[in-house]
Amino acid sequence: MTDRSVRNVVTRAAEQAGVHPYRIEGGRGESHEVSPHMFRHSIAFRMIRRENKRLEDVMLRLRHATLQTTDEVYGHFRRR
């Protein structure tokens, strides 16, 4: 399967299920915006905001090469 076909399957399934993802800036998104990559962001958000995991834990789960990468992408999820 190509990347595009995987994305199409995920998007189609989200549309059929009526999934409306939460947006970081608030509100809900549209089903056609759901993508496989969105799941990575959802996992990171859940780990940091709901499970109080450290960025190091997120780095290991998402298989980032460095903590700096994880911090640049997901550091804003941390509670200050």
CSV table of N, CA and C in Angstrom, one decimal:
chain,number,residue,atom,x,y,z
A,1,MET,N,0.8,-1.2,0.0
A,1,MET,CA,0.0,0.0,0.0
A,1,MET,C,0.9,1.2,0.0
A,2,THR,N,0.5,2.2,-0.7
A,2,THR,CA,1.2,3.5,-0.8
A,2,THR,C,0.8,4.3,0.4
A,3,ASP,N,1.6,5.4,0.7
A,3,ASP,CA,1.2,6.3,1.7
A,3,ASP,C,-0.1,6.9,1.5
A,4,ARG,N,-0.4,7.3,0.2
A,4,ARG,CA,-1.6,7.9,-0.2
A,4,ARG,C,-2.8,7.0,0.0
A,5,SER,N,-2.6,5.7,-0.3
A,5,SER,CA,-3.8,4.8,-0.1
A,5,SER,C,-4.1,4.6,1.4
A,6,VAL,N,-3.0,4.5,2.2
A,6,VAL,CA,-3.3,4.4,3.7
A,6,VAL,C,-4.0,5.6,4.2
A,7,ARG,N,-3.6,6.8,3.7
A,7,ARG,CA,-4.3,8.0,4.1
A,7,ARG,C,-5.8,8.0,3.7
A,8,ASN,N,-6.0,7.6,2.5
A,8,ASN,CA,-7.4,7.5,1.9
A,8,ASN,C,-8.2,6.5,2.8
A,9,VAL,N,-7.7,5.4,3.2
A,9,VAL,CA,-8.4,4.4,4.0
A,9,VAL,C,-8.8,5.1,5.3
A,10,VAL,N,-7.8,5.7,6.0
A,10,VAL,CA,-8.0,6.3,7.3
A,10,VAL,C,-9.1,7.4,7.2
A,11,THR,N,-8.9,8.3,6.2
A,11,THR,CA,-9.9,9.4,6.0
A,11,THR,C,-11.3,8.9,5.7
A,12,ARG,N,-11.4,7.9,4.8
A,12,ARG,CA,-12.7,7.3,4.5
A,12,ARG,C,-13.4,6.7,5.8
A,13,ALA,N,-12.6,6.0,6.6
A,13,ALA,CA,-13.1,5.4,7.8
A,13,ALA,C,-13.6,6.5,8.8
A,14,ALA,N,-12.8,7.6,8.9
A,14,ALA,CA,-13.2,8.7,9.8
A,14,ALA,C,-14.5,9.3,9.3
A,15,GLU,N,-14.6,9.5,8.0
A,15,GLU,CA,-15.8,10.1,7.5
A,15,GLU,C,-17.0,9.2,7.7
A,16,GLN,N,-16.9,7.9,7.5
A,16,GLN,CA,-18.0,7.0,7.7
A,16,GLN,C,-18.4,6.9,9.2
A,17,ALA,N,-17.4,7.0,10.1
A,17,ALA,CA,-17.7,6.9,11.5
A,17,ALA,C,-18.1,8.3,12.1
A,18,GLY,N,-18.0,9.3,11.3
A,18,GLY,CA,-18.4,10.7,11.8
A,18,GLY,C,-17.5,11.3,12.8
A,19,VAL,N,-16.2,11.0,12.6
A,19,VAL,CA,-15.1,11.5,13.5
A,19,VAL,C,-14.9,12.9,13.3
A,20,HIS,N,-14.9,13.7,14.3
A,20,HIS,CA,-14.6,15.2,14.2
A,20,HIS,C,-13.5,15.5,15.3
A,21,PRO,N,-12.3,15.5,14.8
A,21,PRO,CA,-11.2,15.6,15.8
A,21,PRO,C,-11.1,17.0,16.5
A,22,TYR,N,-10.6,16.9,17.7
A,22,TYR,CA,-10.4,18.2,18.4
A,22,TYR,C,-9.2,18.9,17.8
A,23,ARG,N,-9.3,20.3,17.8
A,23,ARG,CA,-8.2,21.1,17.3
A,23,ARG,C,-7.5,21.7,18.5
A,24,ILE,N,-6.2,21.8,18.3
A,24,ILE,CA,-5.4,22.4,19.4
A,24,ILE,C,-5.8,23.8,19.8
A,25,GLU,N,-6.2,24.5,18.8
A,25,GLU,CA,-6.7,25.9,19.1
A,25,GLU,C,-8.1,26.0,19.5
A,26,GLY,N,-8.8,24.8,19.7
A,26,GLY,CA,-10.1,24.8,20.2
A,26,GLY,C,-11.1,24.4,19.1
A,27,GLY,N,-12.2,23.9,19.5
A,27,GLY,CA,-13.2,23.5,18.5
A,27,GLY,C,-12.9,22.1,17.9
A,28,ARG,N,-13.8,21.8,16.9
A,28,ARG,CA,-13.7,20.5,16.3
A,28,ARG,C,-13.3,20.6,14.8
A,29,GLY,N,-12.6,19.7,14.3
A,29,GLY,CA,-12.3,19.6,12.9
A,29,GLY,C,-13.3,18.8,12.1
A,30,GLU,N,-13.0,18.6,10.8
A,30,GLU,CA,-13.8,17.9,9.9
A,30,GLU,C,-13.2,16.5,9.7
A,31,SER,N,-14.1,15.5,9.4
A,31,SER,CA,-13.7,14.1,9.2
A,31,SER,C,-12.6,14.0,8.1
A,32,HIS,N,-12.7,14.8,7.1
A,32,HIS,CA,-11.7,14.7,6.0
A,32,HIS,C,-10.3,15.2,6.4
A,33,GLU,N,-10.2,15.8,7.6
A,33,GLU,CA,-8.9,16.2,8.1
A,33,GLU,C,-8.1,15.1,8.8
A,34,VAL,N,-8.8,14.0,9.1
A,34,VAL,CA,-8.2,12.9,9.9
A,34,VAL,C,-7.2,12.3,9.0
A,35,SER,N,-6.0,12.0,9.5
A,35,SER,CA,-4.9,11.4,8.8
A,35,SER,C,-4.1,10.5,9.7
A,36,PRO,N,-3.3,9.6,9.1
A,36,PRO,CA,-2.5,8.7,10.0
A,36,PRO,C,-1.5,9.5,10.9
A,37,HIS,N,-1.0,10.6,10.3
A,37,HIS,CA,-0.1,11.4,11.1
A,37,HIS,C,-0.8,12.1,12.3
A,38,MET,N,-2.1,12.4,12.1
A,38,MET,CA,-2.8,12.9,13.2
A,38,MET,C,-2.8,12.0,14.5
A,39,PHE,N,-2.7,10.7,14.2
A,39,PHE,CA,-2.7,9.8,15.3
A,39,PHE,C,-1.4,9.9,16.1
A,40,ARG,N,-0.3,10.3,15.5
A,40,ARG,CA,1.0,10.5,16.2
A,40,ARG,C,0.8,11.7,17.1
A,41,HIS,N,0.2,12.8,16.6
A,41,HIS,CA,-0.1,13.9,17.5
A,41,HIS,C,-1.0,13.6,18.6
A,42,SER,N,-2.0,12.8,18.3
A,42,SER,CA,-3.0,12.4,19.4
A,42,SER,C,-2.3,11.6,20.5
A,43,ILE,N,-1.4,10.7,20.1
A,43,ILE,CA,-0.7,9.9,21.1
A,43,ILE,C,0.2,10.8,22.0
A,44,ALA,N,0.9,11.7,21.3
A,44,ALA,CA,1.8,12.7,22.1
A,44,ALA,C,0.9,13.5,23.0
A,45,PHE,N,-0.2,14.1,22.5
A,45,PHE,CA,-1.0,14.9,23.4
A,45,PHE,C,-1.5,14.1,24.6
A,46,ARG,N,-2.0,12.9,24.3
A,46,ARG,CA,-2.5,12.1,25.4
A,46,ARG,C,-1.5,11.8,26.4
A,47,MET,N,-0.3,11.4,26.0
A,47,MET,CA,0.8,11.1,26.9
A,47,MET,C,1.2,12.3,27.8
A,48,ILE,N,1.3,13.4,27.1
A,48,ILE,CA,1.8,14.6,27.9
A,48,ILE,C,0.7,15.2,28.7
A,49,ARG,N,-0.5,15.4,28.2
A,49,ARG,CA,-1.5,16.2,28.9
A,49,ARG,C,-2.4,15.3,29.8
A,50,ARG,N,-2.7,14.1,29.4
A,50,ARG,CA,-3.6,13.3,30.2
A,50,ARG,C,-2.8,12.3,31.1
A,51,GLU,N,-1.7,11.8,30.6
A,51,GLU,CA,-1.0,10.8,31.4
A,51,GLU,C,0.2,11.3,32.1
A,52,ASN,N,0.5,12.6,32.0
A,52,ASN,CA,1.6,13.3,32.6
A,52,ASN,C,3.0,12.7,32.4
A,53,LYS,N,3.1,12.2,31.1
A,53,LYS,CA,4.4,11.5,30.8
A,53,LYS,C,5.4,12.6,30.4
A,54,ARG,N,6.7,12.2,30.6
A,54,ARG,CA,7.8,13.1,30.2
A,54,ARG,C,8.0,13.2,28.7
A,55,LEU,N,8.7,14.2,28.3
A,55,LEU,CA,9.0,14.3,26.8
A,55,LEU,C,9.9,13.1,26.4
A,56,GLU,N,10.7,12.6,27.3
A,56,GLU,CA,11.5,11.5,27.0
A,56,GLU,C,10.7,10.2,26.7
A,57,ASP,N,9.6,10.1,27.4
A,57,ASP,CA,8.7,9.0,27.1
A,57,ASP,C,8.1,9.1,25.7
A,58,VAL,N,7.7,10.3,25.4
A,58,VAL,CA,7.1,10.6,24.1
A,58,VAL,C,8.1,10.3,23.0
A,59,MET,N,9.3,10.8,23.2
A,59,MET,CA,10.4,10.6,22.3
A,59,MET,C,10.6,9.1,21.9
A,60,LEU,N,10.6,8.3,23.0
A,60,LEU,CA,10.8,6.9,22.8
A,60,LEU,C,9.6,6.2,22.1
A,61,ARG,N,8.4,6.6,22.4
A,61,ARG,CA,7.2,6.1,21.8
A,61,ARG,C,7.1,6.4,20.3
A,62,LEU,N,7.5,7.7,20.0
A,62,LEU,CA,7.4,8.2,18.6
A,62,LEU,C,8.7,7.9,17.8
A,63,ARG,N,9.7,7.4,18.5
A,63,ARG,CA,10.9,7.0,17.9
A,63,ARG,C,11.7,8.2,17.2
A,64,HIS,N,11.6,9.4,17.9
A,64,HIS,CA,12.4,10.5,17.5
A,64,HIS,C,13.9,10.2,17.8
A,65,ALA,N,14.8,10.8,17.0
A,65,ALA,CA,16.2,10.6,17.2
A,65,ALA,C,16.7,11.4,18.4
A,66,THR,N,16.1,12.5,18.6
A,66,THR,CA,16.6,13.4,19.7
A,66,THR,C,15.5,14.0,20.5
A,67,LEU,N,15.8,14.3,21.7
A,67,LEU,CA,14.8,15.0,22.6
A,67,LEU,C,14.4,16.3,22.1
A,68,GLN,N,15.4,17.0,21.4
A,68,GLN,CA,15.2,18.3,20.9
A,68,GLN,C,14.1,18.3,19.8
A,69,THR,N,14.0,17.3,19.0
A,69,THR,CA,13.0,17.1,18.0
A,69,THR,C,11.6,17.0,18.7
A,70,THR,N,11.5,16.2,19.7
A,70,THR,CA,10.3,16.0,20.4
A,70,THR,C,9.8,17.3,21.1
A,71,ASP,N,10.8,18.0,21.7
A,71,ASP,CA,10.5,19.3,22.3
A,71,ASP,C,10.0,20.3,21.3
A,72,GLU,N,10.6,20.4,20.2
A,72,GLU,CA,10.2,21.4,19.2
A,72,GLU,C,8.8,21.1,18.7
A,73,VAL,N,8.4,19.9,18.5
A,73,VAL,CA,7.1,19.6,18.0
A,73,VAL,C,6.0,19.5,19.0
A,74,TYR,N,6.4,19.0,20.2
A,74,TYR,CA,5.3,18.7,21.2
A,74,TYR,C,5.5,19.5,22.5
A,75,GLY,N,6.6,20.3,22.7
A,75,GLY,CA,6.9,21.0,23.9
A,75,GLY,C,5.7,21.9,24.3
A,76,HIS,N,5.0,22.4,23.4
A,76,HIS,CA,3.9,23.3,23.7
A,76,HIS,C,2.7,22.6,24.4
A,77,PHE,N,2.7,21.3,24.4
A,77,PHE,CA,1.6,20.5,25.0
A,77,PHE,C,1.8,20.5,26.5
A,78,ARG,N,3.0,20.7,27.0
A,78,ARG,CA,3.3,20.7,28.4
A,78,ARG,C,2.6,21.8,29.2
A,79,ARG,N,2.1,21.4,30.4
A,79,ARG,CA,1.5,22.5,31.2
A,79,ARG,C,2.6,23.3,31.8
A,80,ARG,N,2.4,24.5,31.9
A,80,ARG,CA,3.4,25.4,32.5
A,80,ARG,C,3.0,25.9,33.8
